[in-house]
Each structure stands twice: as structure tokens, then as C-alpha cells.
CSV table of C-alpha atoms in Angstrom, one decimal:
chain,number,residue,atom,x,y,z
A,192,MET,CA,-7.4,-25.9,-1.0
A,193,ILE,CA,-4.8,-23.1,-0.8
A,194,GLY,CA,-5.1,-19.5,-1.7
A,195,ILE,CA,-6.0,-15.9,-0.8
A,196,VAL,CA,-8.7,-15.8,2.1
A,197,GLY,CA,-8.3,-12.0,2.7
A,198,TYR,CA,-7.6,-9.3,0.5
A,199,GLY,CA,-6.7,-5.4,0.7
A,200,SER,CA,-5.5,-2.3,-1.0
A,201,TYR,CA,-4.6,1.2,-0.3
A,202,LEU,CA,-4.0,4.2,-2.4
A,203,PRO,CA,-3.2,7.6,-1.1
A,204,ARG,CA,-5.6,10.7,-2.2
A,205,TYR,CA,-3.1,12.8,-4.0
A,206,ARG,CA,-2.6,12.9,-7.7
A,207,ILE,CA,-0.8,14.7,-10.3
A,208,LYS,CA,-1.4,14.8,-14.0
A,209,VAL,CA,1.3,13.9,-16.2
A,210,ASP,CA,0.6,17.1,-18.1
A,211,LEU,CA,2.1,19.1,-15.5
A,212,ILE,CA,5.2,16.8,-15.3
A,213,ALA,CA,5.6,17.0,-19.0
A,214,LYS,CA,5.3,20.9,-19.0
A,215,GLN,CA,7.7,21.3,-16.2
A,216,TRP,CA,10.4,19.6,-18.3
A,217,GLY,CA,9.1,20.9,-21.7
A,218,ALA,CA,8.0,17.5,-22.9
A,219,ASP,CA,5.3,16.7,-25.7
A,220,THR,CA,2.4,16.1,-23.3
A,221,GLU,CA,0.5,14.4,-26.1
A,222,ALA,CA,3.4,12.5,-27.1
A,223,ILE,CA,4.0,11.3,-23.2
A,224,LYS,CA,0.3,10.3,-23.0
A,225,ARG,CA,0.0,8.1,-26.2
A,226,GLY,CA,3.7,6.5,-25.9
A,227,LEU,CA,3.2,5.7,-22.4
A,228,MET,CA,-0.6,5.7,-22.1
A,229,LEU,CA,-0.7,7.5,-18.7
A,230,TYR,CA,-2.9,10.2,-17.7
A,231,GLU,CA,-2.1,10.6,-14.0
A,232,LYS,CA,-0.2,9.0,-11.3
A,233,THR,CA,-1.0,8.5,-7.0
A,234,VAL,CA,1.3,10.4,-5.0
A,235,PRO,CA,1.6,9.6,-1.1
A,236,GLY,CA,1.3,12.3,1.3
A,237,THR,CA,3.9,13.6,3.5
A,238,ASP,CA,2.8,11.2,6.4
A,239,GLU,CA,2.5,8.3,4.3
A,240,ASP,CA,5.4,5.7,3.1
A,241,THR,CA,5.7,2.0,2.6
A,242,ILE,CA,4.7,0.7,6.1
A,243,THR,CA,1.6,3.2,6.4
A,244,ILE,CA,0.5,2.2,2.9
A,245,SER,CA,0.8,-1.7,4.2
A,246,VAL,CA,-0.5,-1.2,7.5
A,247,GLU,CA,-3.9,0.1,5.7
A,248,ALA,CA,-4.0,-2.7,2.8
A,249,ALA,CA,-3.3,-5.5,5.5
A,250,LYS,CA,-6.0,-3.9,7.9
A,251,TYR,CA,-8.7,-4.2,4.4
A,252,ALA,CA,-7.3,-7.8,4.2
A,253,LEU,CA,-8.1,-8.9,7.9
A,254,GLN,CA,-11.3,-7.3,7.7
A,255,ARG,CA,-12.3,-9.4,4.6
A,256,ALA,CA,-10.3,-12.4,6.1
A,257,ARG,CA,-12.2,-12.3,9.6
A,258,ILE,CA,-9.3,-14.1,11.3
A,259,ASP,CA,-7.6,-13.8,14.8
A,260,PRO,CA,-4.6,-11.6,13.7
A,261,GLN,CA,-2.9,-13.9,16.1
A,262,LYS,CA,-2.9,-17.0,14.0
A,263,ILE,CA,-0.6,-15.3,10.9
A,264,GLY,CA,2.5,-16.9,11.3
A,265,ALA,CA,4.5,-14.8,9.0
A,266,VAL,CA,4.5,-11.2,7.4
A,267,TYR,CA,6.6,-10.1,4.3
A,268,ILE,CA,6.2,-6.7,2.7
A,269,GLY,CA,7.8,-6.4,-0.5
A,270,SER,CA,8.7,-2.9,-1.5
A,271,GLU,CA,11.9,-0.9,-3.3
A,272,SER,CA,11.2,2.1,-1.0
A,273,HIS,CA,11.5,0.5,2.7
A,274,PRO,CA,11.8,3.4,5.0
A,275,TYR,CA,14.4,1.9,6.7
A,276,ALA,CA,17.7,0.3,5.2
A,277,VAL,CA,18.0,-1.8,8.2
A,278,LYS,CA,14.9,-2.5,10.2
A,279,PRO,CA,12.2,-4.7,8.6
A,280,SER,CA,8.9,-2.5,7.7
A,281,ALA,CA,6.8,-5.6,9.0
A,282,THR,CA,8.1,-5.2,12.4
A,283,ILE,CA,6.2,-1.7,12.8
A,284,LEU,CA,3.1,-3.4,10.8
A,285,ILE,CA,2.8,-6.5,13.2
A,286,ASP,CA,2.5,-3.9,16.2
A,287,ALA,CA,0.1,-1.9,14.7
A,288,LEU,CA,-2.4,-4.7,13.7
A,289,GLY,CA,-2.0,-7.0,16.7
A,290,ILE,CA,-0.3,-9.5,14.8
A,291,GLY,CA,2.8,-11.5,16.7
A,292,PRO,CA,5.1,-11.3,18.4
A,293,HIS,CA,5.4,-15.2,17.7
A,294,VAL,CA,5.7,-14.7,13.7
A,295,HIS,CA,8.3,-14.6,11.3
A,296,VAL,CA,8.8,-11.4,9.3
A,297,ALA,CA,11.1,-9.9,6.6
A,298,SER,CA,11.6,-7.3,4.1
A,299,TYR,CA,12.0,-8.3,0.3
A,300,GLU,CA,13.1,-6.4,-2.6
A,301,PHE,CA,13.2,-7.5,-6.1
A,302,ALA,CA,12.1,-4.0,-8.1
A,303,CYS,CA,8.8,-4.1,-8.9
A,304,LYS,CA,8.1,-7.6,-8.2
A,305,ALA,CA,8.9,-7.9,-4.5
A,306,GLY,CA,5.1,-7.9,-3.7
A,307,THR,CA,4.7,-11.2,-5.4
A,308,GLU,CA,7.7,-12.7,-3.9
A,309,ALA,CA,6.1,-12.0,-0.6
A,310,MET,CA,3.1,-13.4,-1.5
A,311,TYR,CA,4.4,-16.4,-3.2
A,312,VAL,CA,6.6,-17.1,0.2
A,313,ALA,CA,3.3,-16.8,2.1
A,314,TYR,CA,1.6,-19.0,0.0
A,315,SER,CA,4.3,-21.8,0.0
A,316,LEU,CA,4.5,-21.7,4.0
A,317,VAL,CA,0.6,-22.3,4.4
A,318,LYS,CA,1.3,-25.1,1.9
A,319,ALA,CA,4.0,-26.7,3.1
A,320,GLY,CA,2.0,-26.8,6.5
A,321,GLU,CA,4.3,-24.3,8.5
A,322,MET,CA,1.5,-22.3,9.7
A,323,GLU,CA,-2.6,-21.6,9.2
A,324,TYR,CA,-2.1,-18.1,7.6
A,325,ALA,CA,0.5,-16.0,6.3
A,326,LEU,CA,0.5,-12.6,5.1
A,327,GLY,CA,2.3,-11.2,1.9
A,328,ILE,CA,2.5,-7.6,0.8
A,329,GLY,CA,3.6,-5.3,-2.1
A,330,ALA,CA,3.7,-1.8,-1.5
A,331,ASP,CA,5.8,1.1,-2.7
A,332,THR,CA,6.4,4.8,-2.6
A,333,SER,CA,8.5,4.8,-5.7
A,334,GLN,CA,11.0,7.2,-6.8
A,335,GLY,CA,11.6,8.6,-10.5
A,336,ALA,CA,14.3,11.1,-10.8
A,337,PRO,CA,13.3,14.5,-11.8
A,338,GLY,CA,12.7,14.9,-15.7
A,339,ASP,CA,13.6,11.3,-16.1
A,340,ALA,CA,10.8,8.9,-18.0
A,341,LEU,CA,10.4,7.2,-14.5
A,342,GLU,CA,8.8,10.5,-13.2
A,343,TYR,CA,5.8,10.3,-15.4
A,344,SER,CA,4.9,6.8,-14.0
A,345,ALA,CA,6.3,6.4,-10.3
A,346,SER,CA,3.5,6.2,-8.1
A,347,ALA,CA,2.4,5.3,-4.7
A,348,GLY,CA,0.1,2.3,-3.3
A,349,GLY,CA,0.0,-1.3,-2.2
A,350,SER,CA,-2.1,-4.4,-1.7
A,351,ALA,CA,-2.2,-7.1,0.7
A,352,PHE,CA,-3.0,-10.8,0.8
A,353,ILE,CA,-3.7,-13.2,3.7
A,354,MET,CA,-3.1,-17.0,2.4
A,355,GLY,CA,-4.6,-19.6,3.9
A,356,LYS,CA,-6.5,-23.0,3.8
A,357,GLU,CA,-9.9,-22.2,5.4
A,358,ASN,CA,-12.5,-19.9,3.4
A,359,VAL,CA,-10.2,-19.3,0.6
A,360,VAL,CA,-11.6,-16.6,-1.5
A,361,ALA,CA,-9.1,-17.3,-4.6
A,362,GLU,CA,-7.5,-20.7,-4.7
A,363,ILE,CA,-3.9,-20.8,-6.1
A,364,LEU,CA,-3.7,-23.4,-8.8
A,365,PHE,CA,-0.4,-22.9,-10.1
A,366,THR,CA,2.8,-20.8,-9.8
A,367,ASN,CA,5.9,-20.3,-12.1
A,368,SER,CA,9.0,-17.7,-11.7
A,369,TYR,CA,11.6,-16.7,-14.3
A,370,THR,CA,14.6,-15.0,-13.4
A,371,SER,CA,17.5,-13.9,-15.2
A,372,ASP,CA,20.7,-11.6,-14.5
A,373,THR,CA,19.5,-8.7,-16.5
A,374,PRO,CA,20.7,-5.3,-15.6
A,375,ASP,CA,17.8,-3.1,-17.1
A,376,PHE,CA,17.2,-1.1,-13.8
A,377,TRP,CA,19.0,-0.5,-10.3
A,378,ARG,CA,19.6,1.4,-7.9
A,379,ARG,CA,23.1,1.3,-5.8
A,380,GLU,CA,23.2,1.7,-2.0
A,381,HIS,CA,23.0,5.4,-0.5
A,382,GLU,CA,21.6,6.9,-4.0
A,383,PHE,CA,18.4,8.2,-4.1
A,384,TYR,CA,16.9,7.4,-7.4
A,385,PRO,CA,17.3,4.4,-9.7
A,386,ARG,CA,19.2,3.9,-12.8
A,387,HIS,CA,17.8,2.4,-15.8
A,388,ALA,CA,18.9,1.2,-19.3
A,389,GLY,CA,16.3,3.3,-21.2
A,390,ARG,CA,14.5,0.8,-24.3
A,391,PHE,CA,16.5,-2.3,-22.8
A,392,THR,CA,14.1,-2.5,-20.0
A,393,GLY,CA,11.5,-3.0,-22.7
A,394,GLU,CA,12.1,-6.1,-25.1
A,395,PRO,CA,15.2,-8.1,-23.1
A,396,ALA,CA,13.6,-7.4,-19.6
A,397,TYR,CA,10.2,-6.9,-19.4
A,398,PHE,CA,8.8,-8.7,-22.4
A,399,LYS,CA,11.2,-11.5,-22.3
A,400,HIS,CA,10.5,-12.2,-18.5
A,401,ILE,CA,6.7,-12.0,-18.4
A,402,HIS,CA,6.4,-14.0,-21.6
A,403,ASN,CA,8.5,-16.8,-20.7
A,404,ALA,CA,7.1,-17.0,-17.0
A,405,GLY,CA,3.6,-16.8,-18.5
A,406,LYS,CA,4.3,-19.4,-21.2
A,407,ASN,CA,5.6,-21.7,-18.9
A,408,LEU,CA,2.7,-21.1,-16.6
A,409,LEU,CA,0.4,-22.2,-19.4
A,410,GLU,CA,2.0,-25.1,-20.2
A,411,LYS,CA,2.2,-26.2,-16.8
A,412,SER,CA,-1.4,-25.8,-16.2
A,413,GLY,CA,-2.3,-27.3,-19.4
A,414,LEU,CA,-4.7,-24.5,-19.6
A,415,SER,CA,-5.1,-21.7,-22.4
A,416,PRO,CA,-5.8,-18.1,-22.6
A,417,LYS,CA,-9.2,-18.8,-23.6
A,418,ASP,CA,-9.7,-20.3,-20.2
A,419,PHE,CA,-9.3,-17.4,-18.4
A,420,GLN,CA,-12.1,-14.4,-17.4
A,421,PHE,CA,-9.3,-11.7,-16.2
A,422,ALA,CA,-5.4,-11.4,-16.7
A,423,VAL,CA,-3.0,-9.0,-15.2
A,424,PHE,CA,0.3,-8.2,-15.6
A,425,HIS,CA,2.8,-5.7,-14.1
A,426,MET,CA,2.1,-2.0,-15.4
A,427,PRO,CA,5.3,-0.1,-15.5
A,428,ASN,CA,2.9,2.0,-17.8
A,429,GLY,CA,0.0,1.8,-19.7
A,430,LYS,CA,1.3,0.4,-23.0
A,431,PHE,CA,3.4,-2.9,-21.7
A,432,PRO,CA,1.1,-4.7,-20.0
A,433,GLN,CA,-1.5,-4.3,-23.1
A,434,GLU,CA,1.3,-5.6,-25.4
A,435,ALA,CA,2.6,-8.4,-23.2
A,436,GLY,CA,-1.0,-9.7,-22.5
A,437,LYS,CA,-1.7,-9.8,-26.4
A,438,LYS,CA,2.0,-11.4,-27.3
A,439,LEU,CA,0.6,-14.3,-24.8
A,440,GLY,CA,-3.0,-14.2,-26.5
A,441,PHE,CA,-5.3,-12.6,-24.2
A,442,THR,CA,-7.8,-10.5,-25.1
A,443,LYS,CA,-8.2,-6.4,-24.3
A,444,GLU,CA,-11.2,-7.3,-22.3
A,445,GLN,CA,-9.5,-10.0,-20.4
A,446,MET,CA,-7.1,-7.3,-19.0
A,447,GLU,CA,-9.6,-4.5,-18.9
A,448,VAL,CA,-10.6,-4.5,-15.2
A,449,GLY,CA,-6.8,-5.1,-13.7
A,450,TRP,CA,-5.3,-2.3,-16.2
A,451,ILE,CA,-5.2,0.5,-13.7
A,452,SER,CA,-1.9,1.8,-14.5
A,453,PRO,CA,-3.3,4.9,-16.4
A,454,TRP,CA,-4.9,6.3,-13.7
A,455,MET,CA,-2.7,5.2,-10.8
A,456,GLY,CA,0.7,5.2,-12.3
A,457,ASN,CA,3.2,2.4,-11.5
A,458,THR,CA,3.5,1.3,-8.0
A,459,TYR,CA,6.1,-0.8,-8.4
A,460,SER,CA,5.6,-4.0,-6.0
A,461,GLY,CA,1.9,-2.9,-5.2
A,462,SER,CA,1.0,-2.9,-9.3
A,463,SER,CA,0.1,-6.0,-10.4
A,464,PRO,CA,-1.0,-7.3,-6.8
A,465,THR,CA,-3.5,-4.1,-7.1
A,466,GLY,CA,-4.5,-5.0,-10.6
A,467,LEU,CA,-5.3,-8.6,-8.6
A,468,SER,CA,-7.3,-6.6,-5.8
A,469,ALA,CA,-9.3,-4.6,-8.7
A,470,ILE,CA,-10.0,-7.9,-10.5
A,471,LEU,CA,-11.3,-9.8,-7.2
A,472,ASP,CA,-13.6,-6.9,-6.3
A,473,VAL,CA,-15.6,-7.8,-9.3
A,474,ALA,CA,-14.9,-11.5,-9.9
A,475,LYS,CA,-17.3,-14.3,-10.2
A,476,PRO,CA,-17.2,-17.4,-8.4
A,477,GLY,CA,-15.5,-20.0,-10.9
A,478,ASP,CA,-13.5,-17.1,-12.6
A,479,LYS,CA,-9.9,-18.0,-13.5
A,480,ILE,CA,-7.4,-15.1,-13.2
A,481,PHE,CA,-3.9,-15.0,-14.9
A,482,MET,CA,-0.9,-12.6,-13.5
A,483,VAL,CA,2.6,-12.3,-14.1
A,484,SER,CA,4.6,-9.8,-12.6
A,485,PHE,CA,7.6,-7.9,-13.4
A,486,GLY,CA,10.9,-6.9,-11.4
A,487,SER,CA,13.6,-5.7,-12.9
A,488,GLY,CA,17.1,-7.1,-12.4
A,489,ALA,CA,15.3,-9.5,-13.7
A,490,GLY,CA,12.2,-11.8,-12.9
A,491,SER,CA,8.9,-12.7,-13.1
A,492,ASP,CA,6.2,-14.5,-10.9
A,493,GLY,CA,3.5,-15.9,-12.5
A,494,PHE,CA,0.2,-17.1,-10.5
A,495,ILE,CA,-3.2,-18.9,-11.7
A,496,TYR,CA,-5.9,-18.3,-9.4
A,497,LYS,CA,-9.6,-19.5,-9.4
A,498,VAL,CA,-12.1,-17.6,-7.4
A,499,THR,CA,-14.4,-19.5,-4.8
A,500,ASN,CA,-18.0,-18.9,-3.7
A,501,GLU,CA,-16.4,-17.3,-0.7
A,502,ILE,CA,-15.7,-14.3,-2.6
A,503,ASP,CA,-19.0,-12.9,-2.8
A,504,LYS,CA,-18.9,-13.0,1.5
A,505,VAL,CA,-16.4,-10.8,1.5
A,506,ARG,CA,-15.9,-8.1,-1.4
A,507,ASP,CA,-18.0,-5.7,0.6
A,508,LEU,CA,-16.2,-5.9,3.7
A,509,ALA,CA,-13.3,-3.4,2.9
A,510,PRO,CA,-13.1,-0.4,0.5
A,511,LYS,CA,-12.9,-1.2,-3.1
A,512,LEU,CA,-10.2,-0.6,-5.5
A,513,ARG,CA,-11.9,1.4,-8.1
A,514,ASP,CA,-13.6,3.6,-5.4
A,515,MET,CA,-10.2,4.6,-4.2
A,516,LEU,CA,-8.9,5.3,-7.6
A,517,ASP,CA,-11.8,7.1,-9.0
A,518,ASN,CA,-13.0,9.2,-6.2
A,519,ASP,CA,-11.8,11.7,-3.5
A,520,LYS,CA,-8.8,12.7,-5.2
A,521,ILE,CA,-6.7,15.5,-4.6
A,522,TYR,CA,-4.8,17.3,-7.2
A,523,LEU,CA,-1.3,18.8,-6.7
A,524,ASP,CA,0.4,20.8,-8.9
A,525,TYR,CA,4.4,20.3,-9.5
A,526,GLY,CA,5.7,22.5,-6.9
A,527,GLU,CA,3.3,20.6,-4.5
A,528,TYR,CA,4.4,17.2,-5.9
A,529,ALA,CA,8.2,18.2,-5.6
A,530,LYS,CA,7.5,19.1,-1.9
A,531,PHE,CA,5.7,16.0,-1.1
A,532,ARG,CA,8.5,13.8,-2.9
A,533,LYS,CA,11.4,15.7,-1.1
A,534,LYS,CA,12.7,16.8,-4.4
A,535,ILE,CA,13.2,20.5,-3.3
A,536,ILE,CA,16.6,20.9,-1.3
A,537,LEU,CA,16.1,22.6,2.4
A,538,ASN,CA,18.0,24.2,4.8
A,539,GLU,CA,18.6,21.8,7.9
B,12,MET,CA,10.6,12.1,20.9
B,13,ILE,CA,13.0,9.8,21.9
B,14,SER,CA,13.4,6.2,20.9
B,15,PRO,CA,12.5,4.5,24.5
B,16,ARG,CA,9.5,6.7,25.3
B,17,TYR,CA,8.3,6.1,21.4
B,18,HIS,CA,8.5,2.3,22.2
B,19,ARG,CA,6.5,2.8,25.3
B,20,GLU,CA,3.7,4.2,23.6
B,21,ILE,CA,3.3,2.1,20.9
B,22,PRO,CA,0.5,0.2,22.3
B,23,GLN,CA,-1.7,3.7,22.5
B,24,ARG,CA,-0.4,5.1,19.3
B,25,TYR,CA,-0.5,2.2,16.8
B,26,ARG,CA,-3.5,0.2,18.4
B,27,LEU,CA,-5.5,3.0,20.6
B,28,GLU,CA,-5.1,0.5,23.6
B,29,ALA,CA,-7.1,2.2,26.5
B,30,GLY,CA,-7.6,1.0,30.2
B,31,LYS,CA,-11.3,0.2,31.0
B,32,CYS,CA,-11.9,0.5,34.8
B,33,LYS,CA,-13.5,-3.1,35.8
B,34,GLN,CA,-15.5,-1.4,38.7
B,35,CYS,CA,-17.3,1.6,36.7
B,36,GLY,CA,-16.6,0.8,33.2
B,37,ASN,CA,-14.9,4.3,32.5
B,38,ILE,CA,-12.3,4.2,29.6
B,39,SER,CA,-9.0,6.0,29.9
B,40,PHE,CA,-7.1,7.2,27.2
B,41,PRO,CA,-4.3,7.0,27.7
B,42,PRO,CA,-4.6,4.3,30.3
B,43,ARG,CA,-4.0,5.1,33.9
B,44,LEU,CA,-3.0,3.5,37.3
B,45,VAL,CA,-6.2,5.2,39.3
B,46,CYS,CA,-9.6,5.4,37.7
B,47,PRO,CA,-10.3,9.2,37.7
B,48,LYS,CA,-14.1,8.4,38.2
B,49,CYS,CA,-14.2,5.7,40.8
B,50,LYS,CA,-10.8,5.5,42.1
B,51,SER,CA,-10.2,2.0,41.3
B,52,LYS,CA,-6.9,0.4,40.2
B,53,SER,CA,-8.4,-2.5,38.6
B,54,PHE,CA,-8.4,-2.1,34.7
B,55,GLU,CA,-9.0,-4.2,31.3
B,56,THR,CA,-7.3,-3.9,28.3
B,57,VAL,CA,-9.7,-2.4,25.5
B,58,GLN,CA,-8.8,-1.1,21.8
B,59,LEU,CA,-11.0,1.7,20.7
B,60,GLY,CA,-13.1,2.0,17.8
B,61,ARG,CA,-11.4,4.1,14.8
B,62,GLU,CA,-14.5,6.4,13.9
B,63,GLY,CA,-15.6,9.6,15.4
B,64,LYS,CA,-16.2,13.3,15.1
B,65,ILE,CA,-14.4,16.5,15.6
B,66,LEU,CA,-15.4,18.3,18.6
B,67,THR,CA,-13.3,21.3,18.0
B,68,PHE,CA,-10.0,22.0,16.0
B,69,THR,CA,-7.4,24.8,15.3
B,70,ILE,CA,-5.5,25.4,12.2
B,71,ILE,CA,-1.6,25.6,12.8
B,72,ARG,CA,-0.3,28.2,10.5
B,73,VAL,CA,2.9,28.9,12.0
B,74,GLY,CA,4.4,25.4,13.3
B,75,PRO,CA,7.3,24.6,15.5
B,76,ASP,CA,10.7,23.9,13.6
B,77,LYS,CA,9.7,20.4,13.0
B,78,PHE,CA,6.5,20.8,11.3
B,79,SER,CA,7.2,24.5,9.7
B,80,LYS,CA,7.2,23.1,6.5
B,81,GLU,CA,4.1,21.2,6.9
B,82,THR,CA,2.1,24.4,7.4
B,83,PRO,CA,-0.9,25.0,7.4
B,84,TYR,CA,-2.3,21.8,9.4
B,85,VAL,CA,-4.9,21.0,11.3
B,86,VAL,CA,-5.0,19.7,14.9
B,87,ALA,CA,-8.5,18.4,16.1
B,88,ILE,CA,-10.2,17.4,19.2
B,89,ILE,CA,-12.0,14.0,18.2
B,90,GLU,CA,-14.7,12.3,20.3
B,91,LEU,CA,-14.7,8.6,19.1
B,92,ASN,CA,-18.0,6.9,19.1
B,93,ASP,CA,-17.3,5.0,22.2
B,94,GLY,CA,-17.0,8.5,23.9
B,95,VAL,CA,-13.2,8.8,24.4
B,96,ARG,CA,-11.5,12.1,23.4
B,97,LEU,CA,-8.3,12.5,21.9
B,98,THR,CA,-5.9,15.3,20.0
B,99,ALA,CA,-4.9,14.3,16.5
B,100,GLN,CA,-3.9,16.2,13.5
B,101,VAL,CA,-6.3,15.8,10.5
B,102,SER,CA,-4.4,14.8,7.5
B,103,ASP,CA,-5.4,15.0,3.5
B,104,CYS,CA,-7.9,17.8,3.8
B,105,ASP,CA,-8.3,21.3,2.7
B,106,VAL,CA,-8.0,23.0,5.8
B,107,ASP,CA,-10.3,25.9,5.2
B,108,LYS,CA,-13.2,23.5,4.7
B,109,VAL,CA,-12.8,21.2,8.2
B,110,ALA,CA,-15.7,22.2,10.2
B,111,ILE,CA,-16.8,21.0,13.8
B,112,GLY,CA,-19.0,18.0,13.7
B,113,ASP,CA,-16.8,16.6,10.7
B,114,LYS,CA,-16.9,12.8,10.8
B,115,VAL,CA,-13.2,11.2,10.9
B,116,LYS,CA,-11.7,7.7,10.9
B,117,LEU,CA,-8.4,7.4,12.7
B,118,VAL,CA,-5.6,5.6,10.3
B,119,PHE,CA,-2.2,4.7,10.5
B,120,ARG,CA,0.3,7.6,9.6
B,121,LYS,CA,4.0,8.6,10.2
B,122,ILE,CA,4.1,11.6,13.1
B,123,GLN,CA,7.6,12.8,12.7
B,124,ASP,CA,11.3,11.6,12.0
B,125,GLU,CA,13.9,11.7,15.0
B,126,GLY,CA,16.1,14.1,12.5
B,127,LYS,CA,17.6,12.9,9.2
B,128,SER,CA,19.2,9.3,10.6
B,129,GLY,CA,16.8,8.5,13.7
B,130,LEU,CA,13.7,6.7,13.8
B,131,HIS,CA,10.7,7.2,12.1
B,132,CYS,CA,7.6,7.8,14.5
B,133,TYR,CA,4.3,6.4,13.7
B,134,GLY,CA,1.0,7.1,15.2
B,135,TYR,CA,-2.7,7.9,14.4
B,136,LYS,CA,-4.0,10.7,12.7
B,137,ALA,CA,-7.3,11.5,11.5
B,138,VAL,CA,-9.0,11.8,7.9
B,139,LEU,CA,-12.3,12.9,7.1
B,140,THR,CA,-14.9,10.4,6.2
């Protein structure tokens, strides 16, 4: 049996309500809330970035996995906001958590699906018998240009998953990826904010890739939506994942637990992985979970998990996602948010 | 902080590695060459726990150049549960509500940047629990 042996998530405490962003740009607050189904989003502290978020999430994953960090043979961090253009984020993470130095590390990048890329490669290396454990992480402090639609959703957070063969809490039964050259969103080198193609990011990009990856995954597995207790899809806003899931045949009830974007925003590479984390916090042994990510550019990774009896032994060993999402929040006004996100031009 | 010094301090700043005297058990953080209690030169490396409490603190309202945009912020002397004391910034808090005796845990955060194009320097900071 191969799958997740430990999982952990981390969300910053800071939040901004979409009302304040809408007010700043003279937008119709109710229309934004209704159209995007977003209410507030996480904001990283000035001392937080993809590396610090990854370290905290991976620390919780290690607490749940209860393994010697030295046994981890690979660490991959997927993000579109790696703090360094040249220096893998995981070089810092392994030294913080006592992993390695006999370990393979890399930074992955694929817009919002870099996290599931890291998870897929970590899983594949364990499956190939190359190593006992591998760690895949999706984390971001995503950027949205001031006044752009992305500013309402681009948020911060991440999740870490240790893959292994012993004491598996969620077995990975099937995977499937779907990728094409679809220029719906990109960021050129040295540019601070990404660009996107507006409505083109919807039907030809997000919906097409999620649907095809999901449909193929169902066909491959011989399962149908009613065989699953939970489903989670990439959450660029609150509205898209509900529509994508419905089109594949999933119900609102199956998607409810993992649907956290209205209060978290879009944590990009940490989006569907963090939804998965919320599901694992409440799932029962035997439950099946359907998950499809999406990364602009564009591609989707799909996974089918089956929760095992081990879940009851580990879920209370680290903080739960819903607690981090709902409690101890510190709300910022737009000025503080602009300062935190370095949107204000300062003298050297 | 210059890069070589930052690299040398990684075991302490990232993993809280301390020196435990093999003769009297006294823990030194950062590690020392000679035990301040029994003068032994024999140590084992131990990793400190991350939980403790605030012994005392100050609120920095006029910071040095590098931190002038971060003010006000709290710097505290923290006693960890294993008795070791260290100095750390207290992050994610309302500075006017921090009090002596508050329980804290140490988390991994960015401490500073070496200018616009230099290293990001990471280490421990405290948050209230």
C-alpha cells in the first residue's frame, strides 16, 4: 500500500475582507462576493513566505507521520512564489527540519498546480522503490496586482504530504494528469505580478482541464462520483470548484468539507492540497476522496485516495485546518495589507 | 548578517541545537566550548523544545534602519520549558497586549534580508499560544 503517511497544513493568521479591497477600487462589493463567492483571504505576515509556510506545514506532517526525518529521500516544494529565483526552497526546509543532507530536493513551478506536481513525484518515487519516504509540498504567497480581479483571491498558505508504504493514512489508488499549451495566465521573468486572459481562464482553461483530468480518472478507476464521500478541486475562487464538481457529477455535500476558498482565498499551489488536508481532518476509514488540481498554462493532476484505519491515530497529532482557518484571525485594513504585500513604493 | 556567519549559525537559528554538558547536564545555547558551570569541555548536541513563556520584553517603537518599517514590535527574553533562556522577536501580536508570563512557541520565520538582492535570513521567532 502506497500513499500519504503524514499530512500538515499552515495558514497565516492575517486576513483581509474582500469588502475592503472592493471599496479601495470602487468596485461593487456585493457583486464581487456573489460573482466570485469570496468573503475574505489569508495574508502572509511580513516575516512569512513560501519557505516559512512550507516548514510549518511539513513540521506538522512529520508530527503525524511519526518517522525519523532522516528517512526522507526527497523533498519537493511546488510554488509560484519561491523566495529565490535561483536556490531551491527545500534546501532551507531540510536544514530546518533535520532532513538530509542525503536527500534529493527541487523547486517545482506550474502556477496553481505545482503542489500536486510535488505530491505526484514524491508518490511516484516511493512507488518505484527508490526511497522509503518522500515529501511533497504545495505552498504560496500569491500575488495579485492592485485593482486586478486576482487581488480578491490571491492568498497565502500551504500543505505538506509525506508519501510512504508503512502506516499509510490515505492510500493513493489512481492518478491522472491532463496538460496542454493554454495561455490563460503567466508571469514573465522579472515581472512582479502575473498576467491573465480574463474570462479565457474559465472554460478553455480551468473547466476543460479539470473536467478531462477528472473524467479520465473516473474511467481509469472504474468508479463513479457516488462512490466517493469527498471531492476537492482547485479553488481559484468560491464559484469555479462548485461548477467543475457539479459538471463531473459530484454533489455540494461531497465538496463541502474541502471547499475552503470563500474564507481562505486562493493559496495557488496550496489550494486543493489544503482542501485535501481539511478532508483528512474529518474523514473516516474506508472513505474515498476525489481530487483534481489545476495550474494555468495549463494542466490538472487528479488523485483518488482511500482513507485507512491509521487516520484515527494521527489526525489529532497536529493542528487541524479548520481551526487555523476559523480561529485567531488578525484582520488588516487595506493600507496595512498593501504594506504587508510590499505594494507601497519606498525610498531605498 | 553576512552569508558565512549566517551559514555557521544555521544549527541554532533553524533547529535550536544546544550543547548539553556531559559532566553536569547544564545546557548552553548557543553551544560553548567550556561549560560555564563545571568547566567541562565535553558536550552532546541536544535539540531544545519550542515552547516556553515570556520572562520580560520590550516594545521597539524606533527601530534600527533595517527594521524601521516593522515598528512597533516586541523583543522578549523567553524561558523555554527546559529552562534555557533566549531572546526572540514576538511576531503576529498586538504589542500592547503582550504580558510577562504569556505562553509562547518558537516558529520558523524570516528574520531579515541582506538588502534587495542578498540572502533571505531565517530563524526562530516566538508567537503567543
